[in-house]
Tab-separated table of C-alpha atoms and ligand atoms in Angstrom:
chain	number	residue	atom	x	y	z
A	105	MET	CA	26.451	-130.693	-27.223
A	106	THR	CA	27.996	-129.707	-30.070
A	107	ALA	CA	29.309	-126.188	-30.175
A	108	THR	CA	33.151	-125.409	-29.612
A	109	ILE	CA	34.123	-121.826	-28.838
A	110	LEU	CA	37.546	-120.729	-29.784
A	111	VAL	CA	38.913	-117.512	-28.414
A	112	GLY	CA	41.901	-115.663	-28.106
A	113	ALA	CA	43.961	-115.381	-24.379
A	114	GLN	CA	46.016	-112.395	-24.844
A	115	TRP	CA	45.307	-108.949	-26.852
A	116	GLY	CA	44.566	-110.832	-29.993
A	117	ASP	CA	47.045	-112.070	-32.888
A	118	GLU	CA	47.478	-115.418	-30.862
A	119	GLY	CA	47.387	-117.497	-34.200
A	120	LYS	CA	43.552	-118.266	-33.585
A	121	GLY	CA	43.393	-118.919	-37.588
A	122	ARG	CA	45.416	-121.455	-38.106
A	123	VAL	CA	43.910	-123.030	-35.148
A	124	ALA	CA	40.546	-122.383	-36.405
A	125	ASP	CA	41.464	-123.853	-39.515
A	126	TRP	CA	42.328	-127.199	-38.039
A	127	LEU	CA	39.320	-127.451	-35.707
A	128	ALA	CA	37.159	-126.340	-38.926
A	129	SER	CA	38.214	-129.783	-40.470
A	130	GLU	CA	36.319	-131.227	-37.853
A	131	SER	CA	33.315	-128.867	-38.009
A	132	ASP	CA	30.085	-128.693	-40.300
A	133	VAL	CA	29.763	-124.946	-39.443
A	134	VAL	CA	32.354	-122.147	-38.611
A	135	ALA	CA	30.660	-118.901	-37.335
A	136	ARG	CA	32.233	-115.427	-36.381
A	137	PHE	CA	30.184	-113.802	-33.623
A	138	ALA	CA	32.214	-110.129	-32.987
A	139	GLY	CA	34.212	-107.944	-34.539
A	140	GLY	CA	34.684	-106.973	-38.302
A	141	ASP	CA	37.727	-106.554	-40.676
A	142	ASN	CA	39.856	-105.242	-38.029
A	143	ALA	CA	40.599	-109.127	-37.363
A	144	GLY	CA	43.364	-110.910	-39.580
A	145	HIS	CA	43.596	-114.460	-39.543
A	146	THR	CA	46.350	-115.880	-41.715
A	147	VAL	CA	46.152	-119.321	-42.695
A	148	TYR	CA	48.885	-121.163	-44.651
A	149	VAL	CA	47.860	-123.956	-46.772
A	150	GLY	CA	50.386	-125.899	-49.376
A	151	ASP	CA	52.069	-122.510	-50.755
A	152	ARG	CA	49.469	-120.433	-50.314
A	153	VAL	CA	48.875	-118.034	-47.561
A	154	TYR	CA	45.436	-116.695	-47.116
A	155	LYS	CA	44.760	-113.485	-45.209
A	156	LEU	CA	40.977	-113.472	-44.097
A	157	HIS	CA	39.366	-110.484	-42.074
A	158	LEU	CA	35.845	-111.319	-42.181
A	159	ILE	CA	35.248	-114.611	-43.683
A	160	PRO	CA	36.146	-117.533	-41.066
A	161	SER	CA	39.079	-119.509	-41.991
A	162	GLY	CA	36.395	-122.663	-42.250
A	163	ILE	CA	35.735	-121.488	-45.813
A	164	LEU	CA	38.882	-123.459	-47.007
A	165	HIS	CA	36.921	-126.513	-46.129
A	166	GLU	CA	34.967	-127.783	-48.907
A	167	HIS	CA	32.199	-129.123	-46.529
A	168	VAL	CA	32.159	-126.346	-44.077
A	169	THR	CA	29.307	-123.505	-44.088
A	170	CYS	CA	30.498	-120.215	-42.701
A	171	VAL	CA	28.472	-117.740	-40.798
A	172	LEU	CA	28.934	-114.101	-40.154
A	173	GLY	CA	27.121	-113.528	-36.878
A	174	ASN	CA	24.889	-110.993	-35.749
A	175	GLY	CA	27.452	-109.588	-33.189
A	176	MET	CA	29.534	-108.715	-36.144
A	177	VAL	CA	29.851	-105.250	-37.620
A	178	VAL	CA	30.404	-105.683	-41.780
A	179	ASN	CA	31.971	-103.548	-44.286
A	180	PRO	CA	30.003	-104.799	-47.252
A	181	VAL	CA	32.524	-103.367	-50.041
A	182	ASN	CA	35.554	-105.233	-48.090
A	183	LEU	CA	33.359	-108.410	-47.591
A	184	VAL	CA	32.819	-108.476	-51.646
A	185	ARG	CA	36.686	-107.844	-52.173
A	186	GLU	CA	37.367	-110.682	-49.673
A	187	ILE	CA	34.801	-112.793	-51.597
A	188	GLU	CA	36.268	-112.112	-54.918
A	189	GLU	CA	39.929	-112.515	-53.663
A	190	LEU	CA	38.780	-115.992	-52.461
A	191	GLU	CA	36.956	-116.834	-55.539
A	192	ARG	CA	39.996	-115.817	-57.648
A	193	SER	CA	42.195	-118.380	-55.938
A	194	GLY	CA	39.781	-121.108	-56.530
A	195	VAL	CA	37.764	-120.999	-53.259
A	196	ARG	CA	33.955	-121.246	-53.774
A	197	VAL	CA	32.111	-118.793	-52.062
A	198	SER	CA	28.033	-119.391	-52.710
A	199	PRO	CA	25.202	-118.652	-50.291
A	200	GLU	CA	25.261	-122.213	-49.573
A	201	ARG	CA	28.600	-121.898	-48.032
A	202	LEU	CA	28.428	-118.216	-46.650
A	203	VAL	CA	25.432	-117.054	-44.677
A	204	ILE	CA	25.452	-113.185	-43.323
A	205	SER	CA	23.124	-112.288	-40.432
A	206	THR	CA	20.415	-109.851	-41.416
A	207	ARG	CA	21.141	-108.708	-37.785
A	208	ALA	CA	24.751	-107.720	-38.278
A	209	HIS	CA	25.072	-103.869	-38.618
A	210	VAL	CA	27.068	-102.514	-41.288
A	211	ILE	CA	30.068	-100.376	-41.149
A	212	THR	CA	29.467	-97.223	-43.657
A	213	PRO	CA	32.235	-94.731	-45.011
A	214	ALA	CA	30.694	-92.461	-42.101
A	215	HIS	CA	32.133	-94.613	-39.483
A	216	ILE	CA	35.795	-95.327	-40.819
A	217	ALA	CA	35.991	-91.464	-41.144
A	218	LEU	CA	34.550	-90.915	-37.703
A	219	ASP	CA	37.393	-93.568	-36.305
A	220	MET	CA	39.941	-91.337	-37.725
A	221	ALA	CA	38.518	-88.219	-36.213
A	222	SER	CA	37.780	-89.885	-32.949
A	223	GLU	CA	41.787	-91.037	-32.905
A	224	LYS	CA	42.799	-87.460	-34.123
A	225	ALA	CA	40.749	-85.922	-31.189
A	226	ARG	CA	42.387	-88.122	-28.564
A	227	GLY	CA	45.664	-86.901	-29.628
A	228	ALA	CA	48.272	-88.702	-27.472
A	229	ASP	CA	45.828	-90.923	-25.673
A	230	ALA	CA	44.712	-92.400	-29.087
A	231	ILE	CA	43.831	-96.075	-28.841
A	232	GLY	CA	45.660	-97.448	-32.294
A	233	THR	CA	42.541	-98.580	-33.626
A	234	THR	CA	42.817	-100.196	-36.843
A	235	LEU	CA	40.633	-97.414	-38.490
A	236	ARG	CA	38.060	-99.996	-40.251
A	237	GLY	CA	35.226	-98.062	-38.556
A	238	ILE	CA	34.616	-100.443	-35.685
A	239	GLY	CA	33.909	-98.537	-32.493
A	240	PRO	CA	31.759	-95.713	-34.342
A	241	ALA	CA	29.799	-98.618	-35.964
A	242	TYR	CA	29.173	-100.148	-32.708
A	243	LEU	CA	28.557	-97.011	-31.042
A	244	ASP	CA	25.636	-96.267	-33.668
A	245	LYS	CA	24.619	-99.963	-32.765
A	246	THR	CA	24.134	-99.374	-28.980
A	247	GLY	CA	22.711	-95.983	-29.452
A	248	ARG	CA	19.955	-97.709	-31.838
A	249	GLN	CA	20.613	-95.859	-34.870
A	250	GLY	CA	22.698	-98.418	-36.743
A	251	LEU	CA	22.060	-99.964	-40.206
A	252	ARG	CA	21.827	-103.531	-40.463
A	253	ALA	CA	22.953	-105.885	-43.136
A	254	GLY	CA	19.086	-107.186	-43.641
A	255	ASP	CA	18.603	-103.404	-44.490
A	256	MET	CA	20.705	-103.939	-47.446
A	257	ALA	CA	17.946	-106.118	-49.063
A	258	ASP	CA	16.104	-102.948	-50.093
A	259	VAL	CA	18.804	-101.294	-52.107
A	260	GLU	CA	16.956	-98.076	-52.618
A	261	SER	CA	16.364	-97.483	-49.204
A	262	PHE	CA	19.539	-98.795	-48.006
A	263	ALA	CA	21.145	-96.228	-50.324
A	264	ASP	CA	18.903	-93.211	-48.902
A	265	ALA	CA	19.627	-94.194	-45.221
A	266	LEU	CA	23.480	-94.634	-45.967
A	267	CYS	CA	23.601	-91.020	-47.707
A	268	GLU	CA	21.712	-89.469	-44.696
A	269	ARG	CA	24.064	-91.076	-42.218
A	270	ILE	CA	27.364	-89.714	-44.136
A	271	GLU	CA	25.491	-86.348	-44.501
A	272	LYS	CA	25.040	-86.571	-40.695
A	273	ALA	CA	28.687	-87.349	-39.974
A	274	ASN	CA	29.888	-84.907	-42.335
A	275	ALA	CA	29.492	-82.061	-39.619
A	276	THR	CA	31.597	-84.042	-36.861
A	277	LEU	CA	34.269	-84.507	-39.614
A	278	VAL	CA	34.687	-80.906	-40.534
A	279	GLU	CA	34.376	-79.962	-36.676
A	280	HIS	CA	37.700	-82.133	-36.599
A	281	GLY	CA	39.253	-80.725	-39.644
A	282	LEU	CA	38.700	-83.365	-41.786
A	283	GLU	CA	37.658	-83.665	-45.378
A	284	PRO	CA	33.532	-84.156	-45.559
A	285	LEU	CA	32.532	-87.062	-47.455
A	286	SER	CA	30.561	-86.645	-50.823
A	287	PRO	CA	27.283	-88.793	-49.757
A	288	ARG	CA	26.776	-90.290	-53.289
A	289	GLU	CA	30.137	-91.270	-54.253
A	290	ALA	CA	30.810	-92.884	-51.179
A	291	ALA	CA	27.556	-94.833	-51.157
A	292	GLU	CA	28.127	-96.144	-54.748
A	293	ASN	CA	30.386	-98.978	-53.895
A	294	TYR	CA	28.173	-99.912	-51.243
A	295	ILE	CA	24.910	-100.036	-53.343
A	296	GLU	CA	26.794	-102.634	-55.557
A	297	ALA	CA	28.228	-104.454	-52.784
A	298	ALA	CA	24.489	-104.557	-51.310
A	299	ARG	CA	23.380	-106.205	-54.411
A	300	ARG	CA	25.727	-108.511	-54.535
A	301	LEU	CA	25.508	-109.674	-50.828
A	302	SER	CA	21.647	-109.938	-50.835
A	303	PRO	CA	21.491	-113.606	-51.553
A	304	PHE	CA	23.858	-114.269	-48.627
A	305	LEU	CA	21.548	-112.480	-46.066
A	306	ARG	CA	19.927	-114.887	-43.317
A	307	ASP	CA	18.398	-115.132	-39.786
A	308	THR	CA	21.555	-117.082	-38.910
A	309	SER	CA	20.585	-117.494	-35.216
A	310	MET	CA	17.318	-119.886	-36.826
A	311	TYR	CA	20.183	-121.787	-39.166
A	312	LEU	CA	22.497	-121.974	-36.163
A	313	ASN	CA	19.761	-123.438	-34.167
A	314	ALA	CA	18.440	-125.703	-36.899
A	315	ARG	CA	21.633	-126.860	-37.300
A	316	LEU	CA	22.576	-127.526	-33.570
A	317	ARG	CA	19.564	-129.273	-33.017
A	318	GLU	CA	20.099	-131.868	-35.861
A	319	GLY	CA	23.716	-132.524	-34.105
A	320	ALA	CA	25.963	-130.271	-36.481
A	321	ARG	CA	29.399	-129.462	-35.099
A	322	VAL	CA	29.526	-125.845	-34.959
A	323	LEU	CA	32.853	-124.010	-34.365
A	324	CYS	CA	32.664	-120.249	-32.869
A	325	GLU	CA	35.512	-118.425	-34.348
A	326	GLY	CA	36.693	-115.864	-31.576
A	327	ALA	CA	38.574	-112.777	-33.318
A	328	GLN	CA	40.527	-110.181	-31.230
A	329	GLY	CA	41.341	-111.593	-27.707
A	330	THR	CA	40.123	-111.624	-23.997
A	331	MET	CA	42.250	-108.498	-23.191
A	332	LEU	CA	40.629	-106.446	-25.896
A	333	ASP	CA	37.269	-107.241	-24.464
A	334	ILE	CA	34.863	-103.978	-24.204
A	335	ASP	CA	34.316	-105.308	-20.525
A	336	HIS	CA	36.811	-107.871	-19.604
A	337	GLY	CA	39.810	-106.027	-21.356
A	338	ASP	CA	41.892	-103.178	-20.142
A	339	TYR	CA	39.312	-100.523	-20.964
A	340	PRO	CA	39.778	-97.898	-22.924
A	341	PHE	CA	42.250	-99.880	-24.986
A	342	VAL	CA	40.016	-102.331	-26.104
A	343	THR	CA	37.666	-103.171	-29.174
A	344	SER	CA	34.271	-102.292	-29.011
A	345	SER	CA	32.779	-105.703	-29.030
A	346	SER	CA	32.805	-108.923	-26.915
A	347	PRO	CA	35.399	-111.290	-28.387
A	348	THR	CA	35.391	-113.496	-25.251
A	349	SER	CA	33.057	-116.838	-24.836
A	350	GLY	CA	29.891	-114.899	-23.595
A	351	GLY	CA	30.190	-112.823	-27.009
A	352	ALA	CA	29.924	-115.983	-28.658
A	353	LEU	CA	26.303	-116.835	-27.555
A	354	THR	CA	25.194	-113.365	-27.913
A	355	GLY	CA	26.860	-112.835	-31.295
A	356	LEU	CA	25.446	-115.863	-32.718
A	357	GLY	CA	22.268	-116.392	-30.893
A	358	PHE	CA	21.940	-119.552	-29.449
A	359	GLY	CA	22.008	-120.867	-25.856
A	360	PRO	CA	24.847	-122.423	-23.456
A	361	ARG	CA	23.776	-125.686	-23.255
A	362	TYR	CA	25.243	-126.678	-26.718
A	363	VAL	CA	28.702	-125.521	-25.477
A	364	GLU	CA	30.865	-128.754	-25.190
A	365	ARG	CA	34.288	-126.883	-25.407
A	366	VAL	CA	35.916	-123.592	-24.897
A	367	VAL	CA	39.266	-123.570	-26.446
A	368	GLY	CA	41.802	-120.728	-25.519
A	369	VAL	CA	44.396	-120.157	-27.905
A	370	ALA	CA	47.468	-118.304	-26.382
A	371	LYS	CA	50.841	-117.571	-28.224
A	372	CYS	CA	54.044	-118.528	-26.037
A	373	PHE	CA	55.105	-114.908	-25.451
A	374	SER	CA	52.817	-111.889	-25.448
A	375	THR	CA	52.043	-109.434	-28.210
A	376	ARG	CA	50.132	-106.256	-28.515
A	377	VAL	CA	49.419	-103.798	-31.311
A	378	GLY	CA	47.704	-100.525	-30.414
A	379	ALA	CA	48.241	-98.728	-27.185
A	380	GLY	CA	47.505	-99.756	-23.985
A	381	PRO	CA	49.259	-101.558	-20.645
A	382	MET	CA	51.430	-104.333	-21.338
A	383	PRO	CA	53.212	-105.118	-18.328
A	384	THR	CA	55.701	-107.789	-19.877
A	385	GLU	CA	56.761	-105.755	-22.501
A	386	LEU	CA	59.901	-105.672	-23.648
A	387	GLU	CA	62.333	-103.660	-25.848
A	388	GLY	CA	65.350	-104.081	-27.597
A	389	PRO	CA	67.111	-106.846	-28.763
A	390	LEU	CA	64.748	-109.542	-26.970
A	391	ALA	CA	61.894	-107.670	-28.343
A	392	ASP	CA	63.545	-107.580	-31.970
A	393	ARG	CA	63.901	-111.553	-31.807
A	394	LEU	CA	60.389	-112.317	-30.775
A	395	ARG	CA	59.219	-109.881	-33.626
A	396	GLY	CA	61.254	-111.120	-36.336
A	397	THR	CA	62.050	-108.923	-38.806
A	398	GLY	CA	59.183	-109.122	-41.153
A	399	GLU	CA	60.291	-111.061	-43.794
A	400	ASN	CA	58.156	-113.889	-42.918
A	401	PHE	CA	54.521	-113.688	-42.742
A	402	TRP	CA	54.319	-115.233	-39.111
A	403	ASP	CA	56.631	-112.511	-38.049
A	404	GLU	CA	55.016	-109.933	-35.367
A	405	PHE	CA	53.432	-107.392	-37.768
A	406	GLY	CA	50.053	-106.938	-38.046
A	407	THR	CA	47.890	-108.829	-40.504
A	408	THR	CA	45.308	-105.883	-41.138
A	409	THR	CA	47.585	-103.128	-40.575
A	410	GLY	CA	51.169	-104.188	-41.169
A	411	ARG	CA	52.102	-102.377	-37.820
A	412	PRO	CA	54.910	-103.869	-35.721
A	413	ARG	CA	53.837	-105.589	-33.001
A	414	ARG	CA	54.972	-104.839	-29.180
A	415	CYS	CA	56.606	-107.931	-27.887
A	416	GLY	CA	57.330	-109.350	-24.454
A	417	TRP	CA	57.206	-112.406	-22.180
A	418	LEU	CA	54.511	-114.579	-21.600
A	419	ASP	CA	52.143	-113.315	-18.792
A	420	ALA	CA	50.417	-115.962	-17.084
A	421	VAL	CA	48.506	-113.668	-14.800
A	422	MET	CA	46.621	-112.410	-17.882
A	423	LEU	CA	46.054	-115.857	-19.268
A	424	ARG	CA	45.007	-116.942	-15.440
A	425	TYR	CA	42.332	-114.207	-15.942
A	426	ALA	CA	41.398	-115.283	-19.347
A	427	ALA	CA	40.711	-118.611	-18.561
A	428	GLN	CA	38.552	-117.640	-15.652
A	429	VAL	CA	36.748	-114.867	-17.889
A	430	ASN	CA	36.137	-117.532	-20.797
A	431	GLY	CA	35.911	-120.710	-18.817
A	432	PHE	CA	38.215	-122.398	-20.892
A	433	THR	CA	38.141	-126.188	-21.100
A	434	GLU	CA	41.668	-126.322	-22.733
A	435	MET	CA	44.533	-124.782	-24.181
A	436	VAL	CA	46.659	-124.019	-27.667
A	437	ILE	CA	49.740	-122.745	-27.158
A	438	THR	CA	51.055	-121.202	-30.689
A	439	LYS	CA	54.379	-120.502	-32.224
A	440	LEU	CA	56.514	-122.363	-29.677
A	441	ASP	CA	58.850	-122.925	-32.596
A	442	VAL	CA	59.880	-119.089	-32.107
A	443	LEU	CA	61.523	-119.690	-28.738
A	444	SER	CA	64.228	-122.261	-29.794
A	445	GLY	CA	67.631	-120.904	-29.257
A	446	PHE	CA	67.007	-118.637	-26.104
A	447	ASP	CA	69.209	-119.691	-23.160
A	448	GLU	CA	66.225	-119.059	-20.734
A	449	LEU	CA	62.619	-117.786	-20.714
A	450	LYS	CA	60.684	-115.846	-18.418
A	451	ILE	CA	57.031	-115.981	-17.423
A	452	ALA	CA	55.011	-113.340	-15.374
A	453	VAL	CA	53.540	-115.498	-12.703
A	454	ALA	CA	51.836	-112.509	-10.495
A	455	TYR	CA	52.470	-108.602	-10.375
A	456	GLU	CA	53.511	-106.231	-7.686
A	457	LEU	CA	51.984	-103.049	-7.046
A	458	ASP	CA	53.216	-100.576	-3.966
A	459	GLY	CA	54.909	-103.573	-2.326
A	460	GLU	CA	51.898	-105.841	-2.811
A	461	ARG	CA	51.985	-109.407	-4.692
A	462	LEU	CA	48.816	-109.368	-7.000
A	463	GLU	CA	47.749	-112.827	-8.386
A	464	ASN	CA	45.117	-111.061	-10.723
A	465	PRO	CA	45.449	-108.152	-12.973
A	466	PRO	CA	43.935	-105.000	-11.478
A	467	GLU	CA	40.529	-103.761	-13.350
A	468	MET	CA	41.536	-99.872	-13.352
A	469	LEU	CA	43.854	-98.390	-16.117
A	470	ALA	CA	45.759	-96.446	-13.887
A	471	ALA	CA	46.883	-99.259	-11.474
A	472	LEU	CA	47.633	-101.878	-14.390
A	473	ARG	CA	49.919	-99.340	-15.925
A	474	ARG	CA	52.049	-98.978	-12.768
A	475	VAL	CA	52.310	-103.004	-11.963
A	476	ARG	CA	55.715	-104.738	-12.293
A	477	PRO	CA	55.551	-108.036	-13.389
A	478	LEU	CA	57.487	-110.853	-11.054
A	479	TYR	CA	59.237	-113.511	-13.164
A	480	GLU	CA	59.980	-116.949	-12.910
A	481	THR	CA	62.912	-118.217	-15.146
A	482	LEU	CA	63.028	-121.272	-16.833
A	483	PRO	CA	65.375	-122.739	-18.858
A	484	GLY	CA	65.436	-122.291	-22.739
A	485	TRP	CA	65.834	-125.352	-25.672
A	486	GLN	CA	68.467	-124.899	-28.625
A	487	GLU	CA	66.865	-127.586	-30.763
A	488	ALA	CA	64.635	-126.640	-33.792
A	489	ILE	CA	61.264	-128.189	-33.127
A	490	GLY	CA	59.313	-127.740	-36.626
A	491	GLY	CA	59.630	-131.117	-37.478
A	492	VAL	CA	58.249	-132.303	-34.130
A	493	ARG	CA	54.990	-134.177	-34.448
A	494	ARG	CA	54.520	-135.936	-30.762
A	495	TRP	CA	54.536	-134.508	-27.459
A	496	ALA	CA	57.248	-136.966	-26.181
A	497	ASP	CA	59.590	-135.525	-28.909
A	498	LEU	CA	59.681	-132.237	-27.717
A	499	PRO	CA	62.914	-131.002	-25.678
A	500	ARG	CA	62.584	-131.253	-22.079
A	501	ALA	CA	62.739	-128.017	-21.568
A	502	ALA	CA	59.890	-127.018	-24.075
A	503	GLN	CA	57.859	-129.664	-22.159
A	504	ALA	CA	58.674	-128.115	-18.741
A	505	TYR	CA	57.630	-124.824	-20.134
A	506	LEU	CA	54.310	-125.929	-21.298
A	507	GLU	CA	53.820	-127.792	-18.224
A	508	ARG	CA	54.419	-124.494	-16.208
A	509	ILE	CA	51.904	-122.630	-18.334
A	510	GLU	CA	49.272	-125.191	-17.353
A	511	THR	CA	49.902	-125.050	-13.727
A	512	LEU	CA	49.903	-121.557	-13.645
A	513	VAL	CA	46.801	-121.196	-15.589
A	514	GLY	CA	45.031	-124.361	-14.276
A	515	VAL	CA	43.971	-125.411	-17.582
A	516	PRO	CA	45.070	-128.059	-19.630
A	517	VAL	CA	47.537	-127.620	-22.672
A	518	THR	CA	46.211	-129.983	-25.153
A	519	THR	CA	48.031	-128.760	-28.493
A	520	VAL	CA	50.837	-126.522	-29.620
A	521	SER	CA	51.617	-125.373	-32.871
A	522	VAL	CA	55.445	-125.602	-33.913
A	523	GLY	CA	55.595	-123.701	-37.231
A	524	PRO	CA	52.953	-122.018	-39.702
A	525	GLU	CA	52.021	-125.153	-41.918
A	526	ARG	CA	48.720	-126.893	-41.431
A	527	ASP	CA	50.336	-130.024	-39.937
A	528	GLN	CA	52.770	-128.342	-37.598
A	529	LEU	CA	50.629	-129.133	-34.510
A	530	VAL	CA	51.457	-131.479	-31.837
A	531	PHE	CA	48.822	-133.030	-29.801
A	532	ARG	CA	49.088	-134.499	-26.302
A	533	SER	CA	47.562	-137.755	-26.162
B	53	LIG	P1	39.580	-101.651	-33.079
B	53	LIG	O1	39.083	-102.673	-33.081
B	53	LIG	O2	39.818	-101.213	-34.813
B	53	LIG	O3	38.838	-100.271	-32.814
B	53	LIG	O4	40.771	-101.126	-32.288
B	53	LIG	C1	40.862	-101.152	-30.987
B	53	LIG	C2	42.045	-101.838	-30.300
B	53	LIG	O5	42.311	-103.313	-30.720
B	53	LIG	C3	43.445	-101.216	-30.946
B	53	LIG	O6	44.492	-101.675	-30.028
B	53	LIG	C4	43.878	-102.416	-32.208
B	53	LIG	O7	44.976	-102.410	-32.467
B	53	LIG	C5	43.394	-103.531	-31.408
B	53	LIG	N1	42.668	-104.844	-32.405
B	53	LIG	C6	41.570	-104.789	-33.153
B	53	LIG	N2	41.594	-105.874	-33.913
B	53	LIG	C7	42.607	-106.649	-33.391
B	53	LIG	C8	42.895	-107.900	-33.929
B	53	LIG	O8	42.503	-108.638	-34.728
B	53	LIG	N3	44.263	-108.406	-33.689
B	53	LIG	C9	44.868	-107.650	-32.517
B	53	LIG	N4	44.734	-106.361	-32.048
B	53	LIG	C10	43.449	-105.719	-32.595
């Protein structure tokens, strides 16, 4: 059993990138299994900040092979840009280090334009998507009319198929009052990208199974988070893929017998970007304080879109649910340093709906929108903890906060991050 699945326990932006970076140092292969460049993983190494959207954080470790799995939707132009940016900063990205599933789906310019059209049509009910074409790409996949990455190997027919898709989308765009795309122009960059990416294409399921059979350690790096899952999140304010642990298996094509650990990553408070219910959302000075000013890259502003994130107290009801959906074997709690200086901290331990106490989130949106969080208040701590490296050196109140999370969720907290740098991790021995 050599696979570890790493998933977000909240609405994305839990700090998975830095946790993946740490786990990648102990892995041979790091594989993304869902989503596309809607994700934004920030990793801080030395004095450099890497913002990765498609390529797993494992790329920053020389010995690691990175995989973009079949469950992903890939924008080839943005992928080439990301490869070039990494190479410019001295990170080698060769076909030996990065393999792209022939079965992954391609995000076309039509998908991006249709994402915008769909958001526009929803008006006040817009999802607040990242406008990266994610939903329309998965719609074409499940509608069995998508283009797969493997189609890029034959550049001529790929270009024809792309133009055909764009022409078809133009009718919808015009209907929504948007400018139609010029198929040839839009396809040009894609053709160039297809040529560049062809050597990276491979049957990644075969590759991963072969590596797993020989005992390689595979890290499945989740993007987004449990509450954005198409099935288990707060539908319809979700993304269009399965970022939960089950999605790792379908999105990579190997069986559950290899899975040893399912690591849930949660921030020590809640954030959400985009629309949708968020029971513990705060407004005013408390929210501003959790969000930060935006001056630091770790402040709560979207890596992909730059949007300020909605902030609130930790929601243990959601975490308990996420632990169940994913089968967490352990949890990593991130950004604990941000909570230094609060007199008291609140955790939602249950919800109330129409006078009834709920231990789990209601599955329908209308009810979820009406729940009221029931809080427990815990003492805060004043000390800065960025320099702490041993669990025993954390302030007693911080330890109590973590212990309370683990009791409420029913999963051990094994690791805590206390700052953005690679070594700012506290392991519980
Ligand atoms: P989409 O994935 O662009 O379709 O966006 C659907 C919803 O998921 C929106 O609320 C986005 O803000 C949210 N979302 C998508 N990717 C991420 C992510 O990586 N972090 C946080 N939220 C995300």
